[in-house]
Amino acid sequence: MVEETTPYIKGELLHLIYHQEDSLYTVAKIKKQAASFEWKEKEMVVVGLMAKPEQDITYIFYGSLQEHPRFGKQFRFDTYEKKKPDTKHGLELYFSSDRFPGIGRKTAEKIVDHFGLDAISAILARPSRLTEIPKLDSEKADAVHKQLLEDQGIEEVLTRLYAYGFGLHLAIKIYQTYKTEAVEIIEKNPYQMVEDVEGIGFAKADQIGHHQGIRGSHPDRIRAALQYTLHEHCLSDGHVYADREEIIQRAVDLLEKDSEERIDPEKAAAIVVELDEEGKIITEDNRMYIPSLYYAEQGIASNVRRIMDQRNMEFPESELLKAIGQVEDKHDITYAPSQQQAVMEAVTSPVMMLTGGPGTGKTTVIQGVIEVYAELHGLSIRKDDYEGKTFPFLLAAPTGRAAKRMKESTGMPAGTIHRLLGYKGLESEGFEKDEDTPLDGSLLIIDEMSMVDTWLANQLFRAVPNGMQVLIVGDEDQLPSVGPGQVLADLLASSCVPVVKLTDIYRQSYDSQIITFSHDIKEGRLPEKIDHSSSDLRFFSCGPDAAAEMITAICRRAVEKGYTAREIQVLAPMYRGPAGITALNLQLQELFNPKRPGTKEVSFGDVSYRVGDMVLQLVNNLEDNVFNGDRGEIVAILTEKETAEKQLQLVIAFDGTEVTYTRQDLTQITHAYCCSIHKSQGSEFPMVIMPVVRSYSRMLRRKLIYTGITRAQQFLLLCGEWSSLSYAVQTDGEEERNTTLVHRLQPEEEHVDNG
């Protein structure tokens, strides 16, 4: 509900300056009728999210008066409401207007006489009552109702949702889910939103339910708590399933929080059975699954077994060795025995897995597999030679940066897995490629498989046709996927797919302390000290409170030596605290790109973006070929007056591709001077600076440290406490993820589902 003290301005919309249909971002000029603050001018520019703004209509906007650096005072609104006609004369004019073809003045008078001054709300609530008007047939009645919905429906629903305390973003999400039935559904069962609307948690639904008298052991409360708890447990901790009794107890604890009534676990257990019968959750033995994860895991298993059931490619050993020899001669190299084994296994097996840490030659093997495969099948590896024909080699990785590295190291086309599968975006929630429209090619190579979660892996394997060979590449010692599951680890543990593990560090890596250090970390070893005669590895000792200052000093020294922000990446595991990502980004921005006279910048929340800033993409944007984890640079900021669309625009360059962002798109980016170790996966940087301090203790784990240090190509600079680094290396307590993929990957005769 809008507070009485919330600033507002009321006025007639004169001119629509800008309105974007998708985001609802709106800039408009109004003729002021009233305001809660002193404003002598007759007109005011209002800015915010708005559905179907209409000229010559009166609105009340609630928000705050703000000073724009270029355009002066503007009213930025958070919520708004459309003022309906509220006099008999006004309503008669409204219903007899051009909006309602076939409704004349006399019929309009009858509508107002019948429904009164609340005619609009009454018709929207019960449109069937329109047929009570003499000579108003069902066709005209439907037309009136449809036009009222178009004119008032969205605002009517949004206004009611505001009263429940929803902000505009969530209110629009709810409206998009339920349309004009939103209020009716919420008033009947607010807990339905927990199931249907992303971003609505149990607490918010429970707050509404409490006001509606739904409390204690009400079945709708228990249903919502069980589903919410299961989703939170799996999505927060990466589990594919949860223990049934644990979820019931967690849900009971949630329901009893701030409540005097005790919840009977048996009643919750009975509702679990109901949810299972309805397909809202799936139980198998004592395990509880989100249905999409259950079926995704089953899909991975069945499709991997299907692909593995294809016959191996038969080549005489002499032919294999000849092809390998030709590739070795071409590049003047000699494959080590494990590398030769990996190449031979990959070109003959339906699926093969290649694992190994940095410096073990994974890239060399990938290149070898491509070229030996081409030799054996009489194929060219030049895409230009396939004009009008299918290119047989498909290379992909989970992130844009990883795909770019793959392309650079192999000289072959490579892209993200999402792009390979034809991802159509969140709204359509689908992929073009599946079992009915499979991938087209002969050899598929997927790199950085440790980052691939259960949902994406399922989509990938179901799109692999019979006859296509698959090479899976990854480092099992890196962090698991952000999403649920541990697909790489489970495939390795299943023993159902041939695996070659590369362990030897090759000559070109002998002189790199980073490589040997990372392998020591992987094995849980930490040298007593770091040899400071090393040219590529340093440790700077400092306490937690001095870490930010130390990082800034290291970066300043690097800049003095000629390094740029693009070449330096600070990595940290947490966002909060003095040595957290948020604080470090603010500090490092002032070092790398301080505010200078004439430098354009734009404020967004607590952050200012300037031309020259390094930024990180936070979501996949397939249209612009920019993906979660991509790093770019702001190359231009264009004000509203400088663009034809009359809106602010930021132009960001990602590896040569320029992408334009409007103000509402700025939620997609953040500063990239410091980023999380999770976000850095799949990327490499010339210089990595990584603080390791006890304030990170909750996150200090061996895989986290290993993943961070293996991002460094040329220089790795650690700072903090040696004891904290030692603690992290000794802590192999990565939370074990609950998955059943290993079990499902076993042959059918050994695998019986109980679901």
PDB file of C-alpha atoms in Angstrom, residues 82-196:
ATOM      1  CA  LYS A  82      -4.832   5.813 -13.544  1.00  0.00           C
ATOM      2  CA  LYS A  83      -7.651   8.091 -12.486  1.00  0.00           C
ATOM      3  CA  LYS A  84     -10.896   6.699 -13.812  1.00  0.00           C
ATOM      4  CA  PRO A  85     -13.802   8.966 -14.730  1.00  0.00           C
ATOM      5  CA  ASP A  86     -15.541   9.502 -11.388  1.00  0.00           C
ATOM      6  CA  THR A  87     -18.558  11.656 -12.259  1.00  0.00           C
ATOM      7  CA  LYS A  88     -21.791  10.648 -13.978  1.00  0.00           C
ATOM      8  CA  HIS A  89     -21.096  13.027 -16.859  1.00  0.00           C
ATOM      9  CA  GLY A  90     -17.487  11.862 -17.194  1.00  0.00           C
ATOM     10  CA  LEU A  91     -18.471   8.195 -17.249  1.00  0.00           C
ATOM     11  CA  GLU A  92     -21.161   8.806 -19.861  1.00  0.00           C
ATOM     12  CA  LEU A  93     -18.648  10.607 -22.077  1.00  0.00           C
ATOM     13  CA  TYR A  94     -16.159   7.758 -21.542  1.00  0.00           C
ATOM     14  CA  PHE A  95     -18.548   4.929 -22.493  1.00  0.00           C
ATOM     15  CA  SER A  96     -19.914   6.847 -25.501  1.00  0.00           C
ATOM     16  CA  SER A  97     -16.442   7.691 -26.818  1.00  0.00           C
ATOM     17  CA  ASP A  98     -14.741   6.157 -29.863  1.00  0.00           C
ATOM     18  CA  ARG A  99     -13.218   3.552 -27.532  1.00  0.00           C
ATOM     19  CA  PHE A 100     -16.528   1.677 -27.503  1.00  0.00           C
ATOM     20  CA  PRO A 101     -17.870   1.311 -31.070  1.00  0.00           C
ATOM     21  CA  GLY A 102     -21.647   0.804 -31.178  1.00  0.00           C
ATOM     22  CA  ILE A 103     -22.231   2.365 -27.749  1.00  0.00           C
ATOM     23  CA  GLY A 104     -24.122   5.619 -28.123  1.00  0.00           C
ATOM     24  CA  ARG A 105     -24.929   8.292 -25.575  1.00  0.00           C
ATOM     25  CA  LYS A 106     -28.233   6.674 -24.536  1.00  0.00           C
ATOM     26  CA  THR A 107     -26.645   3.231 -23.962  1.00  0.00           C
ATOM     27  CA  ALA A 108     -23.798   4.864 -22.056  1.00  0.00           C
ATOM     28  CA  GLU A 109     -26.365   6.596 -19.804  1.00  0.00           C
ATOM     29  CA  LYS A 110     -28.073   3.243 -19.180  1.00  0.00           C
ATOM     30  CA  ILE A 111     -24.717   1.627 -18.228  1.00  0.00           C
ATOM     31  CA  VAL A 112     -23.957   4.399 -15.731  1.00  0.00           C
ATOM     32  CA  ASP A 113     -27.490   4.419 -14.327  1.00  0.00           C
ATOM     33  CA  HIS A 114     -27.352   0.617 -13.890  1.00  0.00           C
ATOM     34  CA  PHE A 115     -23.866   0.338 -12.332  1.00  0.00           C
ATOM     35  CA  GLY A 116     -23.460   3.752 -10.750  1.00  0.00           C
ATOM     36  CA  LEU A 117     -20.224   5.715 -10.311  1.00  0.00           C
ATOM     37  CA  ASP A 118     -18.286   2.421  -9.760  1.00  0.00           C
ATOM     38  CA  ALA A 119     -19.369   1.177 -13.205  1.00  0.00           C
ATOM     39  CA  ILE A 120     -15.844   0.388 -14.422  1.00  0.00           C
ATOM     40  CA  SER A 121     -14.861  -1.651 -11.355  1.00  0.00           C
ATOM     41  CA  ALA A 122     -18.260  -3.394 -11.276  1.00  0.00           C
ATOM     42  CA  ILE A 123     -18.017  -4.487 -14.929  1.00  0.00           C
ATOM     43  CA  LEU A 124     -14.404  -5.649 -14.531  1.00  0.00           C
ATOM     44  CA  ALA A 125     -15.410  -7.678 -11.474  1.00  0.00           C
ATOM     45  CA  ARG A 126     -18.497  -9.268 -13.143  1.00  0.00           C
ATOM     46  CA  PRO A 127     -18.539  -8.683 -16.903  1.00  0.00           C
ATOM     47  CA  SER A 128     -21.565 -10.986 -17.339  1.00  0.00           C
ATOM     48  CA  ARG A 129     -23.741  -8.288 -15.744  1.00  0.00           C
ATOM     49  CA  LEU A 130     -23.413  -6.172 -18.921  1.00  0.00           C
ATOM     50  CA  THR A 131     -26.134  -8.322 -20.486  1.00  0.00           C
ATOM     51  CA  GLU A 132     -28.529  -6.820 -17.918  1.00  0.00           C
ATOM     52  CA  ILE A 133     -28.465  -3.606 -19.984  1.00  0.00           C
ATOM     53  CA  PRO A 134     -31.449  -3.555 -22.409  1.00  0.00           C
ATOM     54  CA  LYS A 135     -30.529  -3.846 -26.114  1.00  0.00           C
ATOM     55  CA  LEU A 136     -26.850  -4.570 -25.277  1.00  0.00           C
ATOM     56  CA  ASP A 137     -26.217  -7.924 -26.978  1.00  0.00           C
ATOM     57  CA  SER A 138     -23.486 -10.347 -25.945  1.00  0.00           C
ATOM     58  CA  GLU A 139     -21.184  -9.284 -28.791  1.00  0.00           C
ATOM     59  CA  LYS A 140     -21.264  -5.609 -27.735  1.00  0.00           C
ATOM     60  CA  ALA A 141     -20.975  -6.630 -24.075  1.00  0.00           C
ATOM     61  CA  ASP A 142     -17.811  -8.624 -24.849  1.00  0.00           C
ATOM     62  CA  ALA A 143     -16.403  -5.661 -26.779  1.00  0.00           C
ATOM     63  CA  VAL A 144     -17.064  -3.310 -23.840  1.00  0.00           C
ATOM     64  CA  HIS A 145     -15.416  -5.712 -21.386  1.00  0.00           C
ATOM     65  CA  LYS A 146     -12.409  -6.237 -23.658  1.00  0.00           C
ATOM     66  CA  GLN A 147     -11.892  -2.486 -24.060  1.00  0.00           C
ATOM     67  CA  LEU A 148     -12.237  -1.929 -20.321  1.00  0.00           C
ATOM     68  CA  LEU A 149      -9.594  -4.580 -19.714  1.00  0.00           C
ATOM     69  CA  GLU A 150      -7.325  -2.867 -22.211  1.00  0.00           C
ATOM     70  CA  ASP A 151      -7.979   0.564 -20.683  1.00  0.00           C
ATOM     71  CA  GLN A 152      -8.140  -0.278 -17.013  1.00  0.00           C
ATOM     72  CA  GLY A 153      -7.311  -3.946 -16.458  1.00  0.00           C
ATOM     73  CA  ILE A 154      -3.553  -3.713 -16.054  1.00  0.00           C
ATOM     74  CA  GLU A 155      -3.712  -0.620 -13.866  1.00  0.00           C
ATOM     75  CA  GLU A 156      -6.589  -2.083 -11.853  1.00  0.00           C
ATOM     76  CA  VAL A 157      -4.612  -5.242 -11.146  1.00  0.00           C
ATOM     77  CA  LEU A 158      -1.354  -3.399 -10.497  1.00  0.00           C
ATOM     78  CA  THR A 159      -3.027  -0.996  -8.107  1.00  0.00           C
ATOM     79  CA  ARG A 160      -4.490  -3.909  -6.143  1.00  0.00           C
ATOM     80  CA  LEU A 161      -1.094  -5.628  -6.118  1.00  0.00           C
ATOM     81  CA  TYR A 162       0.590  -2.471  -4.819  1.00  0.00           C
ATOM     82  CA  ALA A 163      -1.855  -2.580  -1.936  1.00  0.00           C
ATOM     83  CA  TYR A 164      -0.418  -5.993  -1.037  1.00  0.00           C
ATOM     84  CA  GLY A 165       3.050  -4.463  -0.882  1.00  0.00           C
ATOM     85  CA  PHE A 166       4.416  -5.652  -4.222  1.00  0.00           C
ATOM     86  CA  GLY A 167       6.787  -3.329  -6.050  1.00  0.00           C
ATOM     87  CA  LEU A 168       6.205  -2.617  -9.715  1.00  0.00           C
ATOM     88  CA  HIS A 169       8.664  -5.272 -10.994  1.00  0.00           C
ATOM     89  CA  LEU A 170       7.040  -8.128  -9.048  1.00  0.00           C
ATOM     90  CA  ALA A 171       3.544  -6.772  -9.702  1.00  0.00           C
ATOM     91  CA  ILE A 172       4.184  -6.892 -13.455  1.00  0.00           C
ATOM     92  CA  LYS A 173       5.578 -10.462 -13.127  1.00  0.00           C
ATOM     93  CA  ILE A 174       2.435 -11.515 -11.286  1.00  0.00           C
ATOM     94  CA  TYR A 175       0.236  -9.820 -13.885  1.00  0.00           C
ATOM     95  CA  GLN A 176       2.136 -11.496 -16.724  1.00  0.00           C
ATOM     96  CA  THR A 177       1.574 -14.877 -15.016  1.00  0.00           C
ATOM     97  CA  TYR A 178      -2.110 -14.564 -14.130  1.00  0.00           C
ATOM     98  CA  LYS A 179      -3.345 -11.639 -16.301  1.00  0.00           C
ATOM     99  CA  THR A 180      -6.620 -10.152 -15.075  1.00  0.00           C
ATOM    100  CA  GLU A 181      -7.208 -13.095 -12.718  1.00  0.00           C
ATOM    101  CA  ALA A 182      -4.158 -12.116 -10.622  1.00  0.00           C
ATOM    102  CA  VAL A 183      -6.029 -10.511  -7.726  1.00  0.00           C
ATOM    103  CA  GLU A 184      -8.664 -13.257  -7.624  1.00  0.00           C
ATOM    104  CA  ILE A 185      -5.976 -15.981  -7.485  1.00  0.00           C
ATOM    105  CA  ILE A 186      -3.970 -14.183  -4.807  1.00  0.00           C
ATOM    106  CA  GLU A 187      -7.025 -13.543  -2.656  1.00  0.00           C
ATOM    107  CA  LYS A 188      -8.091 -17.172  -3.001  1.00  0.00           C
ATOM    108  CA  ASN A 189      -4.633 -18.699  -2.425  1.00  0.00           C
ATOM    109  CA  PRO A 190      -1.610 -16.381  -2.177  1.00  0.00           C
ATOM    110  CA  TYR A 191       0.647 -19.412  -1.780  1.00  0.00           C
ATOM    111  CA  GLN A 192       0.021 -20.289  -5.435  1.00  0.00           C
ATOM    112  CA  MET A 193       2.553 -17.579  -6.288  1.00  0.00           C
ATOM    113  CA  VAL A 194       5.342 -19.586  -4.639  1.00  0.00           C
ATOM    114  CA  GLU A 195       4.773 -22.271  -7.297  1.00  0.00           C
ATOM    115  CA  ASP A 196       4.133 -20.027 -10.280  1.00  0.00           C
TER     116      ASP A 196
END
